[in-house]
Short mmCIF file of C-alpha atoms in Angstrom, two decimals:
data_model
loop_
_atom_site.label_atom_id
_atom_site.label_comp_id
_atom_site.label_asym_id
_atom_site.label_seq_id
_atom_site.Cartn_x
_atom_site.Cartn_y
_atom_site.Cartn_z
CA MET E 443 -9.66 11.31 44.40
CA THR E 444 -11.54 14.22 45.96
CA ASN E 445 -13.51 16.77 43.97
CA ARG E 446 -11.06 19.51 44.89
CA LEU E 447 -11.82 21.50 41.76
CA PHE E 448 -15.51 21.73 42.53
CA GLY E 449 -16.95 25.21 42.10
CA GLN E 450 -14.80 25.99 39.08
CA ARG E 451 -15.60 23.02 36.87
CA ASP E 452 -18.42 20.67 35.95
CA VAL E 453 -18.38 17.54 38.07
CA LEU E 454 -18.70 14.21 36.32
CA ASP E 455 -20.56 12.45 39.06
CA GLY E 456 -23.34 10.01 38.25
CA ALA E 457 -26.09 12.64 38.04
CA ASN E 458 -24.00 14.93 35.88
CA ILE E 459 -23.09 12.16 33.44
CA ALA E 460 -26.73 11.15 33.14
CA SER E 461 -27.68 14.76 32.45
CA VAL E 462 -24.97 15.26 29.83
CA THR E 463 -25.69 12.03 28.02
CA SER E 464 -29.43 12.54 27.99
CA ARG E 465 -28.91 15.82 26.13
CA VAL E 466 -25.91 14.96 23.93
CA SER E 467 -26.46 11.38 23.06
CA VAL E 468 -25.14 9.24 20.26
CA SER E 469 -26.34 5.74 20.99
CA ASP E 470 -23.44 3.39 21.52
CA SER E 471 -25.16 0.94 19.18
CA GLU E 472 -24.41 3.42 16.38
CA LEU E 473 -20.69 3.53 17.16
CA PRO E 474 -18.61 0.35 16.97
CA PRO E 475 -16.20 -0.37 19.84
CA GLN E 476 -12.98 1.60 19.44
CA VAL E 477 -9.37 1.00 20.39
CA VAL E 478 -7.66 4.39 20.47
CA VAL E 479 -3.90 4.14 20.01
CA LEU E 480 -2.55 7.41 21.37
CA PHE E 481 0.96 8.15 20.09
CA GLY E 482 2.73 10.83 22.12
CA ALA E 483 0.65 9.81 25.13
CA THR E 484 3.00 11.50 27.60
CA GLY E 485 3.27 14.72 25.63
CA ASP E 486 1.84 18.17 26.31
CA LEU E 487 -1.26 17.90 24.07
CA ALA E 488 -2.20 14.51 25.48
CA ARG E 489 -1.88 15.76 29.04
CA ARG E 490 -3.72 19.05 28.47
CA LYS E 491 -6.53 17.96 26.16
CA LEU E 492 -6.65 14.43 24.79
CA LEU E 493 -6.74 12.28 27.92
CA SER E 494 -9.44 14.36 29.61
CA GLY E 495 -11.41 14.46 26.34
CA MET E 496 -11.29 10.70 25.97
CA MET E 497 -12.32 10.36 29.61
CA HIS E 498 -15.44 12.43 28.96
CA LEU E 499 -16.37 10.42 25.86
CA ALA E 500 -15.79 7.12 27.66
CA LEU E 501 -17.83 8.08 30.72
CA SER E 502 -20.77 9.36 28.66
CA ASP E 503 -22.83 7.31 26.25
CA LEU E 504 -21.13 9.05 23.33
CA ALA E 505 -18.33 6.47 23.12
CA PRO E 506 -18.49 4.19 26.16
CA ARG E 507 -17.00 1.13 24.46
CA ILE E 508 -13.42 2.28 24.04
CA ARG E 509 -9.97 1.27 25.21
CA VAL E 510 -6.98 3.63 25.10
CA VAL E 511 -3.53 2.23 24.38
CA GLY E 512 -1.02 4.95 25.18
CA THR E 513 2.41 4.83 23.63
CA SER E 514 5.47 7.07 23.46
CA LEU E 515 9.25 6.80 23.64
CA GLU E 516 9.18 6.88 27.44
CA GLU E 517 9.31 3.60 29.33
CA MET E 518 6.64 3.21 32.02
CA THR E 519 4.12 0.68 33.25
CA SER E 520 0.39 0.89 32.65
CA ASP E 521 -0.10 1.82 36.31
CA GLU E 522 2.40 4.68 35.97
CA PHE E 523 0.58 5.86 32.84
CA ARG E 524 -2.74 5.80 34.69
CA GLN E 525 -1.25 7.88 37.47
CA MET E 526 0.11 10.39 34.94
CA ALA E 527 -3.31 10.54 33.29
CA LEU E 528 -4.99 11.16 36.65
CA GLU E 529 -2.62 14.02 37.43
CA SER E 530 -3.27 15.49 33.97
CA VAL E 531 -7.04 15.34 34.42
CA VAL E 532 -6.81 17.01 37.84
CA GLU E 533 -4.58 19.78 36.50
CA PHE E 534 -6.08 20.49 33.09
CA SER E 535 -9.59 19.10 32.68
CA THR E 536 -12.58 21.46 32.70
CA ARG E 537 -14.45 18.69 34.49
CA THR E 538 -13.51 16.82 37.61
CA VAL E 539 -14.51 13.25 38.30
CA SER E 540 -15.51 11.08 41.22
CA ASP E 541 -13.33 8.22 42.46
CA GLU E 542 -15.79 5.69 41.08
CA HIS E 543 -15.85 7.09 37.60
CA TRP E 544 -12.10 7.67 37.50
CA SER E 545 -11.60 3.98 38.36
CA GLU E 546 -13.96 3.09 35.53
CA PHE E 547 -11.93 5.11 33.03
CA ALA E 548 -8.56 3.98 34.42
CA ARG E 549 -9.49 0.37 33.62
CA LYS E 550 -9.72 1.39 29.98
CA LEU E 551 -6.09 2.64 29.91
CA THR E 552 -2.98 0.63 29.10
CA TYR E 553 0.50 1.63 28.00
CA VAL E 554 3.29 0.21 25.88
CA SER E 555 6.56 1.94 25.00
CA GLN E 556 7.32 2.50 21.32
CA LYS E 557 10.81 1.26 22.11
CA ALA E 558 9.31 -2.20 22.59
CA GLY E 559 8.65 -2.32 18.84
CA PRO E 560 5.70 -3.01 16.52
CA ALA E 561 5.02 -6.50 17.87
CA ALA E 562 4.49 -5.24 21.43
CA LEU E 563 2.14 -2.54 20.18
CA ALA E 564 0.20 -5.08 18.11
CA ASP E 565 -0.14 -7.34 21.18
CA ALA E 566 -1.46 -4.47 23.31
CA VAL E 567 -4.04 -3.56 20.67
CA ALA E 568 -5.06 -7.20 20.22
CA HIS E 569 -5.61 -7.56 23.99
CA ALA E 570 -7.78 -4.42 24.03
CA GLU E 571 -9.79 -5.73 21.07
CA MET E 572 -10.40 -9.01 22.86
CA GLU E 573 -11.90 -7.10 25.78
CA LEU E 574 -14.21 -5.13 23.47
CA GLY E 575 -15.33 -8.03 21.31
CA PRO E 576 -16.10 -8.37 17.60
CA GLY E 577 -16.54 -5.41 15.28
CA THR E 578 -13.90 -3.29 17.02
CA ARG E 579 -12.35 -0.47 15.03
CA ARG E 580 -9.00 1.28 15.58
CA LEU E 581 -8.34 5.01 15.84
CA HIS E 582 -4.69 6.06 15.77
CA TYR E 583 -4.07 9.56 17.13
CA LEU E 584 -0.63 10.91 16.18
CA SER E 585 0.08 13.53 18.84
CA VAL E 586 3.73 13.66 17.75
CA PRO E 587 6.04 16.24 16.11
CA PRO E 588 5.69 16.39 12.31
CA LYS E 589 9.15 14.88 11.79
CA ALA E 590 8.07 11.79 13.75
CA ALA E 591 4.75 11.23 12.00
CA LEU E 592 6.00 9.12 9.11
CA ALA E 593 7.97 6.86 11.48
CA VAL E 594 4.72 6.22 13.35
CA VAL E 595 2.91 5.44 10.10
CA GLU E 596 5.68 2.99 9.22
CA MET E 597 5.33 1.37 12.66
CA LEU E 598 1.57 0.99 12.19
CA GLY E 599 2.19 -0.75 8.89
CA ALA E 600 4.79 -3.06 10.45
CA ALA E 601 2.40 -3.87 13.31
CA ASP E 602 -0.38 -4.71 10.83
CA LEU E 603 -2.70 -2.16 12.45
CA VAL E 604 -3.90 -0.42 9.28
CA GLU E 605 -6.96 -2.56 8.61
CA ARG E 606 -10.21 -1.36 10.25
CA SER E 607 -8.45 1.83 11.29
CA ARG E 608 -8.52 5.59 10.95
CA ILE E 609 -5.64 7.95 11.65
CA ILE E 610 -5.71 11.50 13.06
CA MET E 611 -2.81 13.69 11.96
CA GLU E 612 -1.78 16.79 13.91
CA LYS E 613 -0.63 20.01 12.22
CA PRO E 614 1.37 21.23 10.44
CA PHE E 615 0.79 19.16 7.31
CA GLY E 616 4.11 19.87 5.67
CA THR E 617 6.00 23.17 5.63
CA ASP E 618 5.55 24.06 1.95
CA LEU E 619 3.92 22.66 -1.19
CA ASP E 620 6.65 20.11 -1.97
CA SER E 621 6.75 18.72 1.56
CA ALA E 622 2.93 18.55 1.73
CA ILE E 623 2.76 16.64 -1.55
CA ALA E 624 5.49 14.27 -0.35
CA LEU E 625 3.80 13.76 3.03
CA ASN E 626 0.44 12.97 1.44
CA ALA E 627 2.03 10.61 -1.07
CA THR E 628 3.82 8.71 1.68
CA LEU E 629 0.67 8.54 3.81
CA HIS E 630 -1.28 7.16 0.86
CA GLU E 631 1.20 4.29 0.57
CA THR E 632 -0.20 2.97 3.85
CA PHE E 633 -3.62 4.60 4.36
CA GLU E 634 -6.43 5.47 1.98
CA GLU E 635 -7.52 9.12 1.94
CA ASP E 636 -10.84 8.28 3.62
CA GLN E 637 -8.88 6.82 6.57
CA ILE E 638 -6.92 10.05 7.15
CA PHE E 639 -8.22 12.85 9.39
CA ARG E 640 -6.08 16.02 9.36
CA ILE E 641 -7.17 17.82 12.49
CA ASP E 642 -7.75 21.53 13.05
CA HIS E 643 -9.11 21.96 16.55
CA PHE E 644 -10.46 25.44 15.74
CA LEU E 645 -13.14 23.88 13.53
CA GLY E 646 -14.13 21.57 16.38
CA LYS E 647 -15.19 24.50 18.52
CA GLU E 648 -18.91 25.06 18.96
CA PRO E 649 -18.77 28.72 17.81
CA ALA E 650 -16.90 27.84 14.60
CA GLN E 651 -19.68 25.42 13.67
CA ASN E 652 -22.23 28.04 14.64
CA ILE E 653 -20.99 30.08 11.67
CA LEU E 654 -22.59 27.51 9.36
CA ALA E 655 -25.87 27.64 11.27
CA PHE E 656 -25.83 31.43 11.37
CA ARG E 657 -25.20 31.77 7.66
CA PHE E 658 -27.30 29.04 6.13
CA ALA E 659 -30.26 28.72 8.52
CA ASN E 660 -31.27 32.40 8.55
CA GLY E 661 -32.86 34.25 5.66
CA LEU E 662 -31.79 37.55 7.24
CA PHE E 663 -28.02 37.11 6.75
CA GLU E 664 -27.29 34.88 3.76
CA PRO E 665 -28.62 37.45 1.20
CA ILE E 666 -26.16 40.09 2.46
CA TRP E 667 -23.18 37.72 2.79
CA ASN E 668 -21.31 39.07 -0.23
CA ARG E 669 -19.27 41.93 -1.71
CA ASN E 670 -22.34 44.11 -2.21
CA PHE E 671 -22.90 44.51 1.53
CA ILE E 672 -19.62 43.51 3.22
CA ASP E 673 -16.67 45.92 3.16
CA HIS E 674 -13.98 43.72 4.73
CA ILE E 675 -13.50 40.81 7.13
CA GLN E 676 -10.98 40.33 9.94
CA ILE E 677 -9.95 37.01 11.48
CA ASP E 678 -7.93 37.93 14.54
CA ILE E 679 -6.41 35.29 16.84
CA PRO E 680 -3.79 36.91 19.12
CA GLU E 681 -2.23 34.89 21.93
CA LYS E 682 -0.82 36.10 25.24
CA LEU E 683 1.27 32.95 25.69
CA GLY E 684 4.88 32.66 24.59
CA LEU E 685 6.70 29.53 23.44
CA ASP E 686 5.70 27.51 26.51
CA GLY E 687 8.82 25.32 26.13
CA ARG E 688 8.19 24.54 22.44
CA ALA E 689 11.18 26.34 20.91
CA ASN E 690 12.35 23.34 18.89
CA PHE E 691 8.95 23.06 17.23
CA TYR E 692 8.39 26.77 16.81
CA GLU E 693 11.80 27.51 15.28
CA SER E 694 10.96 25.18 12.38
CA THR E 695 7.48 26.64 11.80
CA GLY E 696 6.76 30.13 13.11
CA ALA E 697 3.43 31.90 13.33
CA PHE E 698 2.48 31.64 9.67
CA LYS E 699 3.08 27.91 9.23
CA ASP E 700 1.83 27.04 12.71
CA MET E 701 -1.37 29.08 12.72
CA VAL E 702 -2.37 30.64 9.42
CA VAL E 703 -2.26 27.69 7.02
CA THR E 704 -3.78 25.19 9.41
CA HIS E 705 -6.16 27.37 11.46
CA LEU E 706 -6.99 30.83 10.11
CA PHE E 707 -7.38 29.76 6.48
CA GLN E 708 -9.72 26.98 7.60
CA VAL E 709 -11.90 29.46 9.49
CA LEU E 710 -11.83 31.73 6.44
CA ALA E 711 -13.26 28.89 4.34
CA PHE E 712 -16.24 28.55 6.70
CA MET E 713 -16.85 32.29 6.37
CA ALA E 714 -16.51 32.43 2.59
CA MET E 715 -17.84 29.12 1.26
CA GLU E 716 -20.94 28.81 -0.91
CA PRO E 717 -23.98 26.95 0.48
CA PRO E 718 -23.22 23.21 0.33
CA THR E 719 -25.77 20.95 -1.34
CA ALA E 720 -26.13 19.01 1.93
CA LEU E 721 -24.83 19.04 5.48
CA GLU E 722 -22.47 16.17 4.84
CA PRO E 723 -18.68 15.83 4.59
CA GLY E 724 -18.26 15.57 0.83
CA ALA E 725 -20.42 18.60 0.04
CA ILE E 726 -18.89 20.82 2.74
CA GLY E 727 -15.35 19.73 1.89
CA GLU E 728 -15.90 20.54 -1.78
CA GLU E 729 -17.18 24.05 -1.00
CA LYS E 730 -14.19 24.71 1.27
CA ASN E 731 -11.83 23.56 -1.49
CA LYS E 732 -13.57 25.90 -3.96
CA VAL E 733 -12.68 28.78 -1.64
CA PHE E 734 -9.05 27.66 -1.52
CA ARG E 735 -8.93 27.35 -5.32
CA SER E 736 -10.26 30.92 -5.62
CA MET E 737 -7.71 32.46 -3.24
CA ILE E 738 -5.19 34.75 -4.90
CA PRO E 739 -1.57 33.80 -4.04
CA LEU E 740 -0.32 35.90 -1.13
CA ASP E 741 1.51 39.12 -1.93
CA PRO E 742 4.54 39.51 0.40
CA LYS E 743 3.99 43.30 0.23
CA LYS E 744 0.67 42.76 2.01
CA VAL E 745 2.20 40.74 4.85
CA VAL E 746 3.70 41.99 8.13
CA ARG E 747 5.97 39.57 9.95
CA GLY E 748 7.05 40.24 13.52
CA GLN E 749 9.15 38.85 16.33
CA TYR E 750 8.69 39.84 19.95
CA SER E 751 11.63 41.43 21.74
CA GLY E 752 13.46 38.80 23.74
CA TYR E 753 12.49 35.87 21.52
CA ARG E 754 16.11 35.20 20.54
CA SER E 755 17.01 34.90 24.24
CA GLU E 756 14.56 32.02 24.73
CA SER E 757 16.09 28.59 25.38
CA GLY E 758 16.51 26.68 22.12
CA VAL E 759 16.24 29.75 19.86
CA ALA E 760 19.11 30.71 17.55
CA ASP E 761 20.81 34.05 18.22
CA ASP E 762 20.09 35.19 14.66
CA SER E 763 16.64 33.59 14.34
CA ASP E 764 14.39 35.00 11.61
CA THR E 765 11.36 33.05 12.85
CA ASP E 766 8.11 35.02 12.84
CA THR E 767 6.25 34.98 16.15
CA PHE E 768 3.64 37.31 14.62
CA VAL E 769 2.01 37.62 11.22
CA ALA E 770 -0.69 39.88 9.80
CA LEU E 771 -1.71 39.70 6.17
CA GLN E 772 -4.29 40.62 3.58
CA CYS E 773 -5.67 37.96 1.30
CA GLU E 774 -8.35 37.98 -1.37
CA ILE E 775 -10.80 35.51 -2.88
CA ASP E 776 -11.25 35.97 -6.59
CA ASN E 777 -14.78 34.76 -7.14
CA TRP E 778 -18.22 36.25 -7.81
CA ARG E 779 -19.21 36.54 -4.13
CA TRP E 780 -16.00 38.03 -2.69
CA ALA E 781 -14.15 39.88 -5.49
CA GLY E 782 -12.70 43.10 -4.06
CA VAL E 783 -13.36 42.25 -0.39
CA PRO E 784 -10.11 42.13 1.61
CA PHE E 785 -9.70 39.52 4.34
CA TYR E 786 -7.29 40.61 7.09
CA LEU E 787 -5.73 37.88 9.24
CA ARG E 788 -3.62 38.40 12.36
CA THR E 789 -2.06 36.07 14.92
CA GLY E 790 1.01 35.99 17.12
CA LYS E 791 2.64 35.19 20.43
CA ARG E 792 3.04 37.43 23.49
CA LEU E 793 0.35 39.90 22.38
CA ALA E 794 -1.86 42.12 24.53
CA GLU E 795 -4.81 39.72 24.77
CA GLY E 796 -5.75 36.17 23.95
CA GLN E 797 -8.76 36.33 21.62
CA ARG E 798 -10.41 34.42 18.77
CA ILE E 799 -12.46 36.96 16.85
CA ILE E 800 -14.07 37.11 13.42
CA SER E 801 -15.31 40.60 12.60
CA ILE E 802 -17.41 41.41 9.52
CA ALA E 803 -17.58 45.11 8.62
CA PHE E 804 -20.62 46.07 6.57
CA ARG E 805 -20.58 48.80 3.97
CA GLU E 806 -21.81 52.16 5.15
CA PRO E 807 -24.86 53.79 3.53
CA PRO E 808 -23.90 55.63 0.34
CA LYS E 809 -25.30 58.92 1.62
CA SER E 810 -26.22 60.13 5.11
CA MET E 811 -29.21 62.36 5.86
CA PHE E 812 -27.97 62.95 9.40
CA PRO E 813 -26.38 66.32 10.25
CA ALA E 814 -22.71 66.75 11.04
CA GLY E 815 -21.99 65.95 14.66
CA SER E 816 -24.89 63.50 14.96
CA GLY E 817 -22.47 60.66 15.66
CA VAL E 818 -23.31 58.50 12.67
CA GLY E 819 -20.19 56.65 11.52
CA ALA E 820 -18.14 58.07 14.39
CA GLN E 821 -17.41 54.60 15.79
CA GLY E 822 -16.79 52.86 12.49
CA PRO E 823 -19.10 50.72 10.38
CA ASP E 824 -21.71 48.24 11.56
CA HIS E 825 -20.09 44.95 12.56
CA LEU E 826 -21.11 41.36 13.00
CA THR E 827 -18.66 39.73 15.41
CA PHE E 828 -18.12 36.07 16.25
CA ASP E 829 -16.13 35.18 19.36
CA LEU E 830 -14.63 31.73 18.75
CA ALA E 831 -13.67 31.27 22.39
CA ASP E 832 -15.42 28.46 24.24
CA ALA E 833 -18.08 30.90 25.52
CA SER E 834 -19.37 31.19 21.93
CA LYS E 835 -20.63 34.77 21.54
CA VAL E 836 -22.11 36.69 18.62
CA SER E 837 -22.64 40.46 18.48
CA LEU E 838 -24.34 42.65 15.89
CA SER E 839 -23.51 46.35 16.29
CA PHE E 840 -25.48 49.18 14.74
CA TYR E 841 -26.28 52.87 15.18
CA GLY E 842 -29.38 53.89 17.12
CA LYS E 843 -30.82 57.12 18.42
CA ARG E 844 -29.68 58.34 21.80
CA PRO E 845 -32.71 58.97 24.06
CA GLY E 846 -33.60 62.62 24.49
CA PRO E 847 -34.09 65.70 22.33
CA GLY E 848 -32.36 66.10 19.00
CA MET E 849 -30.89 63.43 16.72
CA ARG E 850 -27.77 62.05 18.34
CA LEU E 851 -26.70 58.51 17.51
CA ASP E 852 -24.78 55.95 19.59
CA LYS E 853 -23.24 52.60 18.66
CA LEU E 854 -25.46 49.86 20.10
CA SER E 855 -25.30 46.07 19.92
CA MET E 856 -27.35 42.92 20.15
CA GLN E 857 -25.42 40.06 21.71
CA PHE E 858 -25.89 36.33 22.11
CA SER E 859 -23.86 33.95 24.25
CA ILE E 860 -24.23 30.22 24.60
CA GLN E 861 -24.18 30.88 28.34
CA ASP E 862 -27.63 32.45 27.88
CA THR E 863 -29.14 29.13 26.82
CA GLU E 864 -30.20 26.12 28.84
CA ARG E 865 -28.00 23.84 26.73
CA VAL E 866 -24.59 25.16 27.73
CA GLY E 867 -23.88 21.77 29.33
CA ASP E 868 -24.20 20.09 25.94
CA VAL E 869 -21.03 21.69 24.57
CA LEU E 870 -18.26 19.30 23.66
CA GLU E 871 -14.71 20.61 23.77
CA ALA E 872 -13.05 20.85 20.37
CA TYR E 873 -10.89 17.75 20.65
CA GLU E 874 -13.78 15.71 22.07
CA ARG E 875 -15.96 16.62 19.11
CA LEU E 876 -13.26 15.90 16.54
CA ILE E 877 -12.22 12.56 18.08
CA LEU E 878 -15.88 11.51 18.12
CA ASP E 879 -16.32 12.58 14.49
CA ALA E 880 -13.25 10.58 13.47
CA MET E 881 -14.66 7.52 15.25
CA HIS E 882 -17.81 7.93 13.17
CA GLY E 883 -15.78 8.48 9.98
CA ASP E 884 -17.16 12.01 9.54
CA HIS E 885 -14.72 14.23 7.60
CA THR E 886 -16.84 17.40 7.74
CA LEU E 887 -14.50 19.32 10.07
CA PHE E 888 -11.22 17.91 8.73
CA THR E 889 -8.90 19.02 5.93
CA THR E 890 -8.42 17.17 2.66
CA ALA E 891 -5.13 16.47 0.88
CA GLU E 892 -6.26 18.69 -2.00
CA GLY E 893 -7.16 21.53 0.34
CA ILE E 894 -3.90 21.58 2.27
CA GLU E 895 -1.79 21.34 -0.88
CA ARG E 896 -3.68 24.27 -2.43
CA LEU E 897 -3.09 26.39 0.67
CA TRP E 898 0.65 25.79 0.47
CA GLU E 899 0.46 26.75 -3.21
CA VAL E 900 -1.27 30.02 -2.24
CA SER E 901 1.46 30.59 0.36
CA ALA E 902 4.37 29.95 -2.03
CA PRO E 903 5.15 33.63 -2.90
CA LEU E 904 5.40 34.54 0.78
CA LEU E 905 7.57 31.54 1.62
CA ALA E 906 9.89 32.34 -1.32
CA ASP E 907 10.23 36.03 -0.50
CA PRO E 908 9.25 36.73 3.11
CA PRO E 909 9.44 40.33 4.33
CA PRO E 910 11.88 40.92 7.21
CA VAL E 911 10.62 40.39 10.74
CA ARG E 912 9.91 43.57 12.69
CA LEU E 913 10.39 43.71 16.45
CA TYR E 914 7.42 44.35 18.70
CA SER E 915 7.10 44.65 22.45
CA PRO E 916 5.56 41.78 24.41
CA GLY E 917 2.09 42.81 25.52
CA SER E 918 1.48 44.98 22.45
CA TRP E 919 -0.67 44.28 19.36
CA GLY E 920 2.29 43.69 17.06
CA PRO E 921 4.53 45.90 14.90
CA ASN E 922 3.27 49.36 14.00
CA ALA E 923 3.19 48.40 10.31
CA ILE E 924 -0.07 46.51 10.90
CA HIS E 925 -1.95 49.81 10.82
CA GLN E 926 -0.69 50.64 7.33
CA LEU E 927 -1.65 47.12 6.24
CA VAL E 928 -5.29 47.52 7.22
CA ALA E 929 -5.67 51.26 6.32
CA PRO E 930 -8.04 52.98 5.69
CA HIS E 931 -9.75 50.53 8.02
CA ALA E 932 -8.80 49.83 11.63
CA TRP E 933 -8.25 46.63 13.57
CA ARG E 934 -11.27 45.65 15.66
CA LEU E 935 -9.09 44.50 18.55
CA PRO E 936 -8.85 45.90 21.12
CA PHE E 937 -12.63 46.28 21.35
CA GLU E 938 -14.11 49.67 22.12
CA ARG E 939 -16.57 47.95 24.46
CA ALA E 940 -16.63 44.79 26.55
CA TRP E 941 -18.92 41.83 25.97
CA ARG E 942 -21.94 41.89 28.21
CA GLU E 943 -21.85 39.12 30.74
CA LYS E 944 -24.90 37.19 31.95
CA LYS E 945 -26.03 38.40 35.38
#
């Protein structure tokens, strides 16, 4: 395999691997050997993210002692699966790989069809465990549609693959409170709660975790992180993409169930949580759950649902579909820190830009000494902005004096990007980080059964009485009603200025 993607991506040659692992190193003696059973191994997520992520972990010293047993309903040989994996890495990976290192990873891949039954899967796992030796653990990744998840759990039980194992569950975790409770109850018949990892890849991103560092490691910001200084918060995750061939999935979920419950609410918890007693899973999980318990149930009158024009013409979509491809809402947290501070959330398909932005608007001074026309307040309040894209940027905007005579003020900003540091090569992609955490049994960035059930409880009024969907044009920012929702404030996107790029 030639390095045909060189120049656009990091190259995992020998020198590069040594560099990465010297900087981001978890000694393999700390991590037991792992057999990863990848359900849905021929699916879109596996091809785009999971196979390349596992390749990176296996070729570094983060998790070198692993074997991947791919399985799905398709019938193919292990060699055919390896070829599919190679094509996926070439097409989608942010890193390319030399022939030597691809061959090393390919030897760690095998495949068995789910149609062959539990016994065949158990044999494949047993063979992989023999290669790895004693002390091997199992990690089952369920990259399957929600309706297929319980059948996979049943198969794992029948194959006697529950012992020494952990299981990663993909979203959504139910579609309402009753289904979430039923799903968790059924899961707990086979797996203990500490074996279950409900994944939200947004929390695996480096910038999402940087929120914790920013808040709790700096004496400058934590004292003002409350209702006394913050006016409102926006979590804005628009997408330019459409259905991308996922109509069957999307018709049963929509934007709210697909994105808000499992992504945006999780990010909100990081923003709003109290300082945990320690940087460890139990303490962080408890503080997130306190946020969820304090959330006021959603008011349908403070929700805008939308559907882009042409959605009903998509293949697999019903002619009278009421599915929301867009949602914007206001929610509130009824506790001492956040009482009276609105949180505005927005996400949707086929919007003007693809962004992942958290914007914190600070309260304006109670009285201004500056004369009319000076420019103070003309460009809105001061903002602290987190860009949750992989580039990981933070910006603090403020008013400063324009050089020259008189007192004219301009909106200025201080910006940070991970690209400005010497450790940009240390960044793990979200799925890589979360898979590695699950191997270590670290629940910090995963959702609990209690948390997800509470979020569906908060969502119950909206699910029972959803407002009608409003049409919006593809390439826009959603229905016009979003401006009334956020008034007297304004949406931060689109930005009035571009991020500064490193020269």
